[in-house]
mmCIF file of C-alpha atoms in Angstrom:
data_model
loop_
_atom_site.group_PDB
_atom_site.id
_atom_site.type_symbol
_atom_site.label_atom_id
_atom_site.label_comp_id
_atom_site.label_asym_id
_atom_site.label_seq_id
_atom_site.Cartn_x
_atom_site.Cartn_y
_atom_site.Cartn_z
ATOM 1 C CA MET I 1 0.000 0.000 0.000
ATOM 2 C CA GLU I 2 2.830 2.421 0.828
ATOM 3 C CA GLN I 3 4.399 1.808 -2.565
ATOM 4 C CA GLN I 4 1.083 2.238 -4.382
ATOM 5 C CA ASN I 5 0.293 5.494 -2.588
ATOM 6 C CA PHE I 6 3.767 6.797 -3.294
ATOM 7 C CA GLU I 7 3.685 5.943 -6.999
ATOM 8 C CA ALA I 8 0.213 7.484 -7.404
ATOM 9 C CA GLN I 9 1.806 10.932 -7.004
ATOM 10 C CA PHE I 10 3.768 10.472 -10.230
ATOM 11 C CA GLN I 11 2.944 10.327 -13.912
ATOM 12 C CA PRO I 12 2.555 6.769 -15.264
ATOM 13 C CA GLN I 13 5.111 7.000 -18.073
ATOM 14 C CA SER I 14 8.797 6.389 -17.421
ATOM 15 C CA GLU I 15 11.735 8.311 -18.895
ATOM 16 C CA ILE I 16 15.437 7.622 -19.182
ATOM 17 C CA ILE I 17 17.631 10.541 -18.138
ATOM 18 C CA THR I 18 21.334 11.170 -17.734
ATOM 19 C CA ALA I 19 21.505 13.009 -14.424
ATOM 20 C CA LEU I 20 24.147 15.132 -12.723
ATOM 21 C CA MET I 21 23.799 14.716 -8.968
ATOM 22 C CA LEU I 22 24.290 17.445 -6.406
ATOM 23 C CA GLY I 23 24.136 14.957 -3.563
ATOM 24 C CA ASP I 24 22.398 16.181 -0.404
ATOM 25 C CA CYS I 25 20.895 12.722 0.119
ATOM 26 C CA GLY I 26 18.844 11.524 3.058
ATOM 27 C CA ALA I 27 15.889 9.399 4.125
ATOM 28 C CA ALA I 28 12.909 9.809 6.436
ATOM 29 C CA ARG I 29 9.818 7.959 7.584
ATOM 30 C CA THR I 30 7.055 8.361 10.139
ATOM 31 C CA SER I 31 6.344 5.937 12.971
ATOM 32 C CA LEU I 32 3.453 4.526 10.910
ATOM 33 C CA GLU I 33 5.557 3.746 7.837
ATOM 34 C CA LYS I 34 7.643 0.636 7.200
ATOM 35 C CA LEU I 35 9.571 2.044 4.239
ATOM 36 C CA TRP I 36 11.945 4.990 4.137
ATOM 37 C CA THR I 37 11.402 7.802 1.639
ATOM 38 C CA ALA I 38 14.908 8.426 0.349
ATOM 39 C CA HIS I 39 15.813 11.568 -1.541
ATOM 40 C CA CYS I 40 18.721 13.122 -3.378
ATOM 41 C CA THR I 41 19.105 16.287 -5.456
ATOM 42 C CA VAL I 42 19.489 16.219 -9.241
ATOM 43 C CA LEU I 43 21.275 19.369 -10.385
ATOM 44 C CA ALA I 44 20.622 18.981 -14.132
ATOM 45 C CA TYR I 45 19.784 16.219 -16.566
ATOM 46 C CA ILE I 46 19.546 15.293 -20.236
ATOM 47 C CA ASP I 47 16.372 13.610 -21.457
ATOM 48 C CA GLU I 48 17.522 10.589 -23.457
ATOM 49 C CA GLN I 49 14.666 10.632 -25.954
ATOM 50 C CA SER I 50 14.612 14.348 -26.811
ATOM 51 C CA GLN I 51 18.224 15.138 -25.826
ATOM 52 C CA ARG I 52 16.838 18.204 -24.043
ATOM 53 C CA PHE I 53 19.186 19.675 -21.414
ATOM 54 C CA VAL I 54 17.187 20.523 -18.271
ATOM 55 C CA GLU I 55 18.680 22.843 -15.643
ATOM 56 C CA GLY I 56 17.396 23.432 -12.119
ATOM 57 C CA GLU I 57 17.339 21.297 -9.017
ATOM 58 C CA PHE I 58 14.974 18.325 -8.894
ATOM 59 C CA ASP I 59 14.228 16.225 -5.829
ATOM 60 C CA LEU I 60 14.779 12.556 -6.686
ATOM 61 C CA ARG I 61 12.752 10.274 -4.394
ATOM 62 C CA TRP I 62 12.138 6.578 -3.919
ATOM 63 C CA LEU I 63 10.983 4.125 -1.255
ATOM 64 C CA THR I 64 13.502 1.792 0.336
ATOM 65 C CA GLU I 65 14.063 -0.439 3.344
ATOM 66 C CA ASP I 66 17.538 1.089 3.687
ATOM 67 C CA SER I 67 18.080 4.480 5.373
ATOM 68 C CA ARG I 68 21.672 4.938 4.188
ATOM 69 C CA GLU I 69 22.596 8.290 2.605
ATOM 70 C CA ASP I 70 25.406 7.357 0.186
ATOM 71 C CA TRP I 71 23.279 6.388 -2.802
ATOM 72 C CA PHE I 72 24.652 9.114 -5.060
ATOM 73 C CA ALA I 73 27.847 11.182 -5.055
ATOM 74 C CA ALA I 74 27.950 14.925 -5.706
ATOM 75 C CA GLY I 75 29.295 15.795 -9.138
ATOM 76 C CA LYS I 76 28.843 12.263 -10.481
ATOM 77 C CA ILE I 77 26.647 11.403 -13.459
ATOM 78 C CA TYR I 78 24.143 8.537 -13.569
ATOM 79 C CA ARG I 79 21.763 7.061 -16.116
ATOM 80 C CA LEU I 80 18.387 6.717 -14.426
ATOM 81 C CA LYS I 81 14.896 5.474 -15.135
ATOM 82 C CA VAL I 82 12.464 7.943 -13.558
ATOM 83 C CA ARG I 83 8.893 9.207 -13.487
ATOM 84 C CA HIS I 84 7.905 12.855 -13.131
ATOM 85 C CA HIS I 85 5.704 14.101 -10.306
ATOM 86 C CA GLN I 86 2.202 15.249 -11.249
ATOM 87 C CA ASN I 87 2.926 18.868 -10.275
ATOM 88 C CA ASP I 88 6.234 19.543 -8.516
ATOM 89 C CA LYS I 89 9.906 19.410 -9.507
ATOM 90 C CA VAL I 90 10.151 15.903 -8.122
ATOM 91 C CA LEU I 91 11.274 12.695 -9.823
ATOM 92 C CA MET I 92 10.597 9.137 -8.725
ATOM 93 C CA LEU I 93 13.557 6.803 -9.109
ATOM 94 C CA GLU I 94 12.649 3.475 -10.688
ATOM 95 C CA GLU I 95 16.106 2.181 -11.565
ATOM 96 C CA ILE I 96 19.776 3.147 -11.536
ATOM 97 C CA ILE I 97 20.712 1.918 -14.998
ATOM 98 C CA GLU I 98 24.348 3.008 -15.026
ATOM 99 C CA SER I 99 26.784 4.770 -12.685
ATOM 100 C CA ASN I 100 29.903 6.831 -13.423
ATOM 101 C CA VAL I 101 28.606 7.976 -16.800
ATOM 102 C CA LEU I 102 30.744 10.340 -18.887
ATOM 103 C CA ASN I 103 28.979 13.323 -20.454
ATOM 104 C CA ALA I 104 30.831 16.436 -21.581
ATOM 105 C CA ASP I 105 27.860 18.805 -21.256
ATOM 106 C CA LEU I 106 27.001 17.768 -17.715
ATOM 107 C CA GLU I 107 30.659 17.719 -16.687
ATOM 108 C CA ALA I 108 31.051 21.290 -17.961
ATOM 109 C CA TYR I 109 27.893 22.299 -16.103
ATOM 110 C CA TRP I 110 29.307 20.873 -12.874
ATOM 111 C CA GLN I 111 32.556 22.791 -13.312
ATOM 112 C CA GLN I 112 30.602 26.004 -13.868
ATOM 113 C CA TYR I 113 28.344 25.309 -10.884
ATOM 114 C CA GLN I 114 31.336 25.007 -8.583
ATOM 115 C CA MET I 115 32.667 28.436 -9.547
ATOM 116 C CA PRO I 116 32.005 30.872 -6.680
ATOM 117 C CA VAL I 117 29.595 33.769 -7.204
ATOM 118 C CA TYR I 118 29.967 36.948 -5.167
ATOM 119 C CA PHE I 119 27.729 39.903 -4.361
ATOM 120 C CA HIS I 120 29.111 43.187 -3.057
ATOM 121 C CA SER I 121 27.691 45.739 -0.640
ATOM 122 C CA LYS I 122 29.350 49.157 -0.399
ATOM 123 C CA THR I 123 29.019 49.151 3.391
ATOM 124 C CA LEU I 124 29.061 45.437 4.267
ATOM 125 C CA GLY I 125 31.647 44.117 1.814
ATOM 126 C CA GLN I 126 31.765 40.899 -0.195
ATOM 127 C CA PHE I 127 29.308 38.018 0.203
ATOM 128 C CA GLU I 128 29.489 34.557 -1.361
ATOM 129 C CA TRP I 129 26.312 33.051 -2.783
ATOM 130 C CA ASP I 130 25.286 29.548 -1.733
ATOM 131 C CA LYS I 131 23.603 28.330 -4.910
ATOM 132 C CA HIS I 132 21.944 25.296 -3.343
ATOM 133 C CA TYR I 133 20.503 26.907 -0.225
ATOM 134 C CA LYS I 134 19.905 30.251 -1.974
ATOM 135 C CA GLY I 135 21.638 32.420 0.585
ATOM 136 C CA ALA I 136 24.626 34.773 0.739
ATOM 137 C CA SER I 137 27.121 34.959 3.596
ATOM 138 C CA GLY I 138 29.943 37.254 4.609
ATOM 139 C CA GLU I 139 31.872 38.611 7.574
ATOM 140 C CA VAL I 140 30.810 42.034 8.869
ATOM 141 C CA ASP I 141 31.807 44.346 11.696
ATOM 142 C CA TRP I 142 29.272 44.404 14.526
ATOM 143 C CA LEU I 143 30.197 46.947 17.207
ATOM 144 C CA GLY I 144 33.884 46.174 16.840
ATOM 145 C CA ASN I 145 33.520 42.393 16.572
ATOM 146 C CA GLU I 146 33.471 40.323 13.398
ATOM 147 C CA ILE I 147 30.357 38.190 12.933
ATOM 148 C CA CYS I 148 28.944 36.031 10.157
ATOM 149 C CA LEU I 149 25.986 37.619 8.384
ATOM 150 C CA TYR I 150 23.780 35.233 6.396
ATOM 151 C CA ILE I 151 21.120 36.602 4.055
ATOM 152 C CA ASP I 152 18.486 34.043 3.069
ATOM 153 C CA GLU I 153 16.259 33.915 -0.029
ATOM 154 C CA VAL I 154 18.870 35.200 -2.503
ATOM 155 C CA ASP I 155 18.981 34.357 -6.200
ATOM 156 C CA ASP I 156 21.117 35.591 -9.060
ATOM 157 C CA THR I 157 18.266 37.569 -10.638
ATOM 158 C CA MET I 158 18.186 40.005 -7.697
ATOM 159 C CA SER I 159 20.008 43.330 -7.706
ATOM 160 C CA GLU I 160 22.571 43.979 -5.001
ATOM 161 C CA ALA I 161 20.309 46.742 -3.680
ATOM 162 C CA GLU I 162 17.505 44.190 -3.219
ATOM 163 C CA ILE I 163 19.837 41.747 -1.496
ATOM 164 C CA PHE I 164 21.510 44.127 0.924
ATOM 165 C CA SER I 165 19.120 47.021 1.659
ATOM 166 C CA PHE I 166 17.577 45.585 4.834
ATOM 167 C CA ALA I 167 20.841 44.062 6.084
ATOM 168 C CA GLU I 168 22.647 47.378 5.632
ATOM 169 C CA GLU I 169 19.942 49.117 7.653
ATOM 170 C CA VAL I 170 20.202 46.563 10.470
ATOM 171 C CA VAL I 171 24.001 46.780 10.690
ATOM 172 C CA ALA I 172 23.838 50.587 10.600
ATOM 173 C CA ASN I 173 21.642 50.360 13.710
ATOM 174 C CA ALA I 174 23.697 47.616 15.361
ATOM 175 C CA ALA I 175 23.854 49.305 18.770
ATOM 176 C CA GLU I 176 20.066 49.547 18.994
ATOM 177 C CA TRP I 177 19.452 45.966 17.834
ATOM 178 C CA ASP I 178 22.214 44.594 20.045
ATOM 179 C CA GLU I 179 20.750 46.185 23.154
ATOM 180 C CA LYS I 180 17.238 44.984 22.289
ATOM 181 C CA ALA I 181 18.333 41.389 21.651
ATOM 182 C CA ARG I 182 20.554 41.128 24.744
ATOM 183 C CA THR I 183 17.904 42.641 27.012
ATOM 184 C CA TYR I 184 15.242 40.322 25.613
ATOM 185 C CA LEU I 185 17.289 37.120 25.931
ATOM 186 C CA ALA I 186 18.294 38.041 29.488
ATOM 187 C CA GLU I 187 14.655 38.500 30.470
ATOM 188 C CA LYS I 188 13.573 35.249 28.810
ATOM 189 C CA LEU I 189 16.467 33.010 29.867
ATOM 190 C CA LEU I 190 17.633 34.319 33.251
ATOM 191 C CA GLU I 191 15.727 31.699 35.241
ATOM 192 C CA SER I 192 17.000 28.900 32.986
ATOM 193 C CA ALA I 193 20.557 30.221 33.211
ATOM 194 C CA ASN I 194 20.487 30.017 37.001
ATOM 195 C CA ASP I 195 18.927 26.549 36.844
ATOM 196 C CA TRP I 196 21.886 25.430 34.709
ATOM 197 C CA ALA I 197 24.480 26.912 37.063
ATOM 198 C CA GLU I 198 26.651 24.649 39.196
ATOM 199 C CA GLU I 199 25.561 24.170 42.774
ATOM 200 C CA GLY I 200 26.897 26.937 44.960
ATOM 201 C CA ALA I 201 27.613 29.316 42.066
ATOM 202 C CA PRO I 202 26.525 32.933 42.615
ATOM 203 C CA GLU I 203 23.190 33.769 41.024
ATOM 204 C CA LEU I 204 23.378 35.576 37.696
ATOM 205 C CA THR I 205 21.594 38.870 37.189
ATOM 206 C CA ALA I 206 19.908 39.850 33.926
ATOM 207 C CA GLU I 207 22.607 42.457 33.335
ATOM 208 C CA GLN I 208 25.397 39.911 33.828
ATOM 209 C CA LEU I 209 23.727 37.450 31.468
ATOM 210 C CA SER I 210 23.252 40.065 28.750
ATOM 211 C CA LYS I 211 26.920 41.110 28.966
ATOM 212 C CA ARG I 212 28.437 37.629 29.016
ATOM 213 C CA VAL I 213 26.919 36.391 25.766
ATOM 214 C CA SER I 214 28.563 37.350 22.466
ATOM 215 C CA LEU I 215 26.979 37.599 19.032
ATOM 216 C CA SER I 216 28.519 35.179 16.519
ATOM 217 C CA GLU I 217 26.023 35.163 13.651
ATOM 218 C CA LEU I 218 23.033 37.060 12.322
ATOM 219 C CA SER I 219 20.655 35.422 9.849
ATOM 220 C CA ILE I 220 18.245 37.553 7.814
ATOM 221 C CA GLY I 221 15.363 36.266 5.693
ATOM 222 C CA GLY I 222 13.273 39.024 4.159
ATOM 223 C CA THR I 223 12.780 41.275 7.187
ATOM 224 C CA GLU I 224 12.851 38.427 9.721
ATOM 225 C CA MET I 225 16.017 37.883 11.756
ATOM 226 C CA THR I 226 17.709 35.351 14.024
ATOM 227 C CA PHE I 227 20.551 36.409 16.326
ATOM 228 C CA PHE I 228 22.973 33.627 17.323
ATOM 229 C CA TYR I 229 24.911 34.155 20.562
ATOM 230 C CA ASP I 230 27.769 32.185 22.102
ATOM 231 C CA ASP I 231 26.775 31.433 25.690
ATOM 232 C CA ASP I 232 30.144 31.780 27.510
ATOM 233 C CA ASP I 233 29.441 28.278 28.919
ATOM 234 C CA ILE I 234 26.375 29.475 30.806
ATOM 235 C CA PHE I 235 24.445 26.690 29.057
ATOM 236 C CA TYR I 236 27.508 24.448 28.682
ATOM 237 C CA GLY I 237 28.358 25.522 25.148
ATOM 238 C CA HIS I 238 24.885 25.693 23.622
ATOM 239 C CA SER I 239 23.994 28.531 21.288
ATOM 240 C CA ILE I 240 21.393 31.112 22.242
ATOM 241 C CA LEU I 241 18.976 32.175 19.506
ATOM 242 C CA VAL I 242 16.821 35.293 19.512
ATOM 243 C CA GLU I 243 14.039 35.487 16.915
ATOM 244 C CA VAL I 244 12.651 38.695 15.381
ATOM 245 C CA ASP I 245 9.523 38.730 13.197
ATOM 246 C CA GLU I 246 8.925 40.671 9.976
ATOM 247 C CA ASN I 247 7.646 43.667 11.950
ATOM 248 C CA GLY I 248 10.775 43.953 14.074
ATOM 249 C CA THR I 249 9.190 42.388 17.169
ATOM 250 C CA LEU I 250 11.369 40.087 19.270
ATOM 251 C CA TYR I 251 9.220 37.053 20.007
ATOM 252 C CA ASP I 252 11.405 34.164 21.205
ATOM 253 C CA ALA I 253 14.755 33.361 22.827
ATOM 254 C CA TYR I 254 15.959 29.796 23.396
ATOM 255 C CA ILE I 255 19.021 27.576 23.558
ATOM 256 C CA ALA I 256 19.952 25.187 20.756
ATOM 257 C CA GLY I 257 22.763 23.008 19.496
#
Protein backbone atom coordinates (compact mmCIF):
# COMPACT_ATOMS: atom_id res chain seq x y z
CA MET A 1 0.00 0.00 0.00
CA GLU A 2 2.83 2.42 0.83
CA GLN A 3 4.40 1.81 -2.57
CA GLN A 4 1.08 2.24 -4.38
CA ASN A 5 0.29 5.49 -2.59
CA PHE A 6 3.77 6.80 -3.29
CA GLU A 7 3.68 5.94 -7.00
CA ALA A 8 0.21 7.48 -7.40
CA GLN A 9 1.81 10.93 -7.00
CA PHE A 10 3.77 10.47 -10.23
CA GLN A 11 2.94 10.33 -13.91
CA PRO A 12 2.55 6.77 -15.26
CA GLN A 13 5.11 7.00 -18.07
CA SER A 14 8.80 6.39 -17.42
CA GLU A 15 11.74 8.31 -18.90
CA ILE A 16 15.44 7.62 -19.18
CA ILE A 17 17.63 10.54 -18.14
CA THR A 18 21.33 11.17 -17.73
CA ALA A 19 21.51 13.01 -14.42
CA LEU A 20 24.15 15.13 -12.72
CA MET A 21 23.80 14.72 -8.97
CA LEU A 22 24.29 17.45 -6.41
CA GLY A 23 24.14 14.96 -3.56
CA ASP A 24 22.40 16.18 -0.40
CA CYS A 25 20.90 12.72 0.12
CA GLY A 26 18.84 11.52 3.06
CA ALA A 27 15.89 9.40 4.12
CA ALA A 28 12.91 9.81 6.44
CA ARG A 29 9.82 7.96 7.58
CA THR A 30 7.05 8.36 10.14
CA SER A 31 6.34 5.94 12.97
CA LEU A 32 3.45 4.53 10.91
CA GLU A 33 5.56 3.75 7.84
CA LYS A 34 7.64 0.64 7.20
CA LEU A 35 9.57 2.04 4.24
CA TRP A 36 11.95 4.99 4.14
CA THR A 37 11.40 7.80 1.64
CA ALA A 38 14.91 8.43 0.35
CA HIS A 39 15.81 11.57 -1.54
CA CYS A 40 18.72 13.12 -3.38
CA THR A 41 19.11 16.29 -5.46
CA VAL A 42 19.49 16.22 -9.24
CA LEU A 43 21.27 19.37 -10.38
CA ALA A 44 20.62 18.98 -14.13
CA TYR A 45 19.78 16.22 -16.57
CA ILE A 46 19.55 15.29 -20.24
CA ASP A 47 16.37 13.61 -21.46
CA GLU A 48 17.52 10.59 -23.46
CA GLN A 49 14.67 10.63 -25.95
CA SER A 50 14.61 14.35 -26.81
CA GLN A 51 18.22 15.14 -25.83
CA ARG A 52 16.84 18.20 -24.04
CA PHE A 53 19.19 19.68 -21.41
CA VAL A 54 17.19 20.52 -18.27
CA GLU A 55 18.68 22.84 -15.64
CA GLY A 56 17.40 23.43 -12.12
CA GLU A 57 17.34 21.30 -9.02
CA PHE A 58 14.97 18.33 -8.89
CA ASP A 59 14.23 16.23 -5.83
CA LEU A 60 14.78 12.56 -6.69
CA ARG A 61 12.75 10.27 -4.39
CA TRP A 62 12.14 6.58 -3.92
CA LEU A 63 10.98 4.12 -1.25
CA THR A 64 13.50 1.79 0.34
CA GLU A 65 14.06 -0.44 3.34
CA ASP A 66 17.54 1.09 3.69
CA SER A 67 18.08 4.48 5.37
CA ARG A 68 21.67 4.94 4.19
CA GLU A 69 22.60 8.29 2.60
CA ASP A 70 25.41 7.36 0.19
CA TRP A 71 23.28 6.39 -2.80
CA PHE A 72 24.65 9.11 -5.06
CA ALA A 73 27.85 11.18 -5.06
CA ALA A 74 27.95 14.92 -5.71
CA GLY A 75 29.30 15.79 -9.14
CA LYS A 76 28.84 12.26 -10.48
CA ILE A 77 26.65 11.40 -13.46
CA TYR A 78 24.14 8.54 -13.57
CA ARG A 79 21.76 7.06 -16.12
CA LEU A 80 18.39 6.72 -14.43
CA LYS A 81 14.90 5.47 -15.14
CA VAL A 82 12.46 7.94 -13.56
CA ARG A 83 8.89 9.21 -13.49
CA HIS A 84 7.90 12.85 -13.13
CA HIS A 85 5.70 14.10 -10.31
CA GLN A 86 2.20 15.25 -11.25
CA ASN A 87 2.93 18.87 -10.27
CA ASP A 88 6.23 19.54 -8.52
CA LYS A 89 9.91 19.41 -9.51
CA VAL A 90 10.15 15.90 -8.12
CA LEU A 91 11.27 12.69 -9.82
CA MET A 92 10.60 9.14 -8.73
CA LEU A 93 13.56 6.80 -9.11
CA GLU A 94 12.65 3.47 -10.69
CA GLU A 95 16.11 2.18 -11.57
CA ILE A 96 19.78 3.15 -11.54
CA ILE A 97 20.71 1.92 -15.00
CA GLU A 98 24.35 3.01 -15.03
CA SER A 99 26.78 4.77 -12.68
CA ASN A 100 29.90 6.83 -13.42
CA VAL A 101 28.61 7.98 -16.80
CA LEU A 102 30.74 10.34 -18.89
CA ASN A 103 28.98 13.32 -20.45
CA ALA A 104 30.83 16.44 -21.58
CA ASP A 105 27.86 18.81 -21.26
CA LEU A 106 27.00 17.77 -17.72
CA GLU A 107 30.66 17.72 -16.69
CA ALA A 108 31.05 21.29 -17.96
CA TYR A 109 27.89 22.30 -16.10
CA TRP A 110 29.31 20.87 -12.87
CA GLN A 111 32.56 22.79 -13.31
CA GLN A 112 30.60 26.00 -13.87
CA TYR A 113 28.34 25.31 -10.88
CA GLN A 114 31.34 25.01 -8.58
CA MET A 115 32.67 28.44 -9.55
CA PRO A 116 32.01 30.87 -6.68
CA VAL A 117 29.60 33.77 -7.20
CA TYR A 118 29.97 36.95 -5.17
CA PHE A 119 27.73 39.90 -4.36
CA HIS A 120 29.11 43.19 -3.06
CA SER A 121 27.69 45.74 -0.64
CA LYS A 122 29.35 49.16 -0.40
CA THR A 123 29.02 49.15 3.39
CA LEU A 124 29.06 45.44 4.27
CA GLY A 125 31.65 44.12 1.81
CA GLN A 126 31.77 40.90 -0.19
CA PHE A 127 29.31 38.02 0.20
CA GLU A 128 29.49 34.56 -1.36
CA TRP A 129 26.31 33.05 -2.78
CA ASP A 130 25.29 29.55 -1.73
CA LYS A 131 23.60 28.33 -4.91
CA HIS A 132 21.94 25.30 -3.34
CA TYR A 133 20.50 26.91 -0.23
CA LYS A 134 19.91 30.25 -1.97
CA GLY A 135 21.64 32.42 0.59
CA ALA A 136 24.63 34.77 0.74
CA SER A 137 27.12 34.96 3.60
CA GLY A 138 29.94 37.25 4.61
CA GLU A 139 31.87 38.61 7.57
CA VAL A 140 30.81 42.03 8.87
CA ASP A 141 31.81 44.35 11.70
CA TRP A 142 29.27 44.40 14.53
CA LEU A 143 30.20 46.95 17.21
CA GLY A 144 33.88 46.17 16.84
CA ASN A 145 33.52 42.39 16.57
CA GLU A 146 33.47 40.32 13.40
CA ILE A 147 30.36 38.19 12.93
CA CYS A 148 28.94 36.03 10.16
CA LEU A 149 25.99 37.62 8.38
CA TYR A 150 23.78 35.23 6.40
CA ILE A 151 21.12 36.60 4.05
CA ASP A 152 18.49 34.04 3.07
CA GLU A 153 16.26 33.91 -0.03
CA VAL A 154 18.87 35.20 -2.50
CA ASP A 155 18.98 34.36 -6.20
CA ASP A 156 21.12 35.59 -9.06
CA THR A 157 18.27 37.57 -10.64
CA MET A 158 18.19 40.00 -7.70
CA SER A 159 20.01 43.33 -7.71
CA GLU A 160 22.57 43.98 -5.00
CA ALA A 161 20.31 46.74 -3.68
CA GLU A 162 17.51 44.19 -3.22
CA ILE A 163 19.84 41.75 -1.50
CA PHE A 164 21.51 44.13 0.92
CA SER A 165 19.12 47.02 1.66
CA PHE A 166 17.58 45.59 4.83
CA ALA A 167 20.84 44.06 6.08
CA GLU A 168 22.65 47.38 5.63
CA GLU A 169 19.94 49.12 7.65
CA VAL A 170 20.20 46.56 10.47
CA VAL A 171 24.00 46.78 10.69
CA ALA A 172 23.84 50.59 10.60
CA ASN A 173 21.64 50.36 13.71
CA ALA A 174 23.70 47.62 15.36
CA ALA A 175 23.85 49.30 18.77
CA GLU A 176 20.07 49.55 18.99
CA TRP A 177 19.45 45.97 17.83
CA ASP A 178 22.21 44.59 20.04
CA GLU A 179 20.75 46.18 23.15
CA LYS A 180 17.24 44.98 22.29
CA ALA A 181 18.33 41.39 21.65
CA ARG A 182 20.55 41.13 24.74
CA THR A 183 17.90 42.64 27.01
CA TYR A 184 15.24 40.32 25.61
CA LEU A 185 17.29 37.12 25.93
CA ALA A 186 18.29 38.04 29.49
CA GLU A 187 14.65 38.50 30.47
CA LYS A 188 13.57 35.25 28.81
CA LEU A 189 16.47 33.01 29.87
CA LEU A 190 17.63 34.32 33.25
CA GLU A 191 15.73 31.70 35.24
CA SER A 192 17.00 28.90 32.99
CA ALA A 193 20.56 30.22 33.21
CA ASN A 194 20.49 30.02 37.00
CA ASP A 195 18.93 26.55 36.84
CA TRP A 196 21.89 25.43 34.71
CA ALA A 197 24.48 26.91 37.06
CA GLU A 198 26.65 24.65 39.20
CA GLU A 199 25.56 24.17 42.77
CA GLY A 200 26.90 26.94 44.96
CA ALA A 201 27.61 29.32 42.07
CA PRO A 202 26.52 32.93 42.62
CA GLU A 203 23.19 33.77 41.02
CA LEU A 204 23.38 35.58 37.70
CA THR A 205 21.59 38.87 37.19
CA ALA A 206 19.91 39.85 33.93
CA GLU A 207 22.61 42.46 33.33
CA GLN A 208 25.40 39.91 33.83
CA LEU A 209 23.73 37.45 31.47
CA SER A 210 23.25 40.06 28.75
CA LYS A 211 26.92 41.11 28.97
CA ARG A 212 28.44 37.63 29.02
CA VAL A 213 26.92 36.39 25.77
CA SER A 214 28.56 37.35 22.47
CA LEU A 215 26.98 37.60 19.03
CA SER A 216 28.52 35.18 16.52
CA GLU A 217 26.02 35.16 13.65
CA LEU A 218 23.03 37.06 12.32
CA SER A 219 20.65 35.42 9.85
CA ILE A 220 18.24 37.55 7.81
CA GLY A 221 15.36 36.27 5.69
CA GLY A 222 13.27 39.02 4.16
CA THR A 223 12.78 41.28 7.19
CA GLU A 224 12.85 38.43 9.72
CA MET A 225 16.02 37.88 11.76
CA THR A 226 17.71 35.35 14.02
CA PHE A 227 20.55 36.41 16.33
CA PHE A 228 22.97 33.63 17.32
CA TYR A 229 24.91 34.16 20.56
CA ASP A 230 27.77 32.19 22.10
CA ASP A 231 26.77 31.43 25.69
CA ASP A 232 30.14 31.78 27.51
CA ASP A 233 29.44 28.28 28.92
CA ILE A 234 26.37 29.47 30.81
CA PHE A 235 24.45 26.69 29.06
CA TYR A 236 27.51 24.45 28.68
CA GLY A 237 28.36 25.52 25.15
CA HIS A 238 24.89 25.69 23.62
CA SER A 239 23.99 28.53 21.29
CA ILE A 240 21.39 31.11 22.24
CA LEU A 241 18.98 32.17 19.51
CA VAL A 242 16.82 35.29 19.51
CA GLU A 243 14.04 35.49 16.91
CA VAL A 244 12.65 38.69 15.38
CA ASP A 245 9.52 38.73 13.20
CA GLU A 246 8.92 40.67 9.98
CA ASN A 247 7.65 43.67 11.95
CA GLY A 248 10.78 43.95 14.07
CA THR A 249 9.19 42.39 17.17
CA LEU A 250 11.37 40.09 19.27
CA TYR A 251 9.22 37.05 20.01
CA ASP A 252 11.41 34.16 21.21
CA ALA A 253 14.76 33.36 22.83
CA TYR A 254 15.96 29.80 23.40
CA ILE A 255 19.02 27.58 23.56
CA ALA A 256 19.95 25.19 20.76
CA GLY A 257 22.76 23.01 19.50
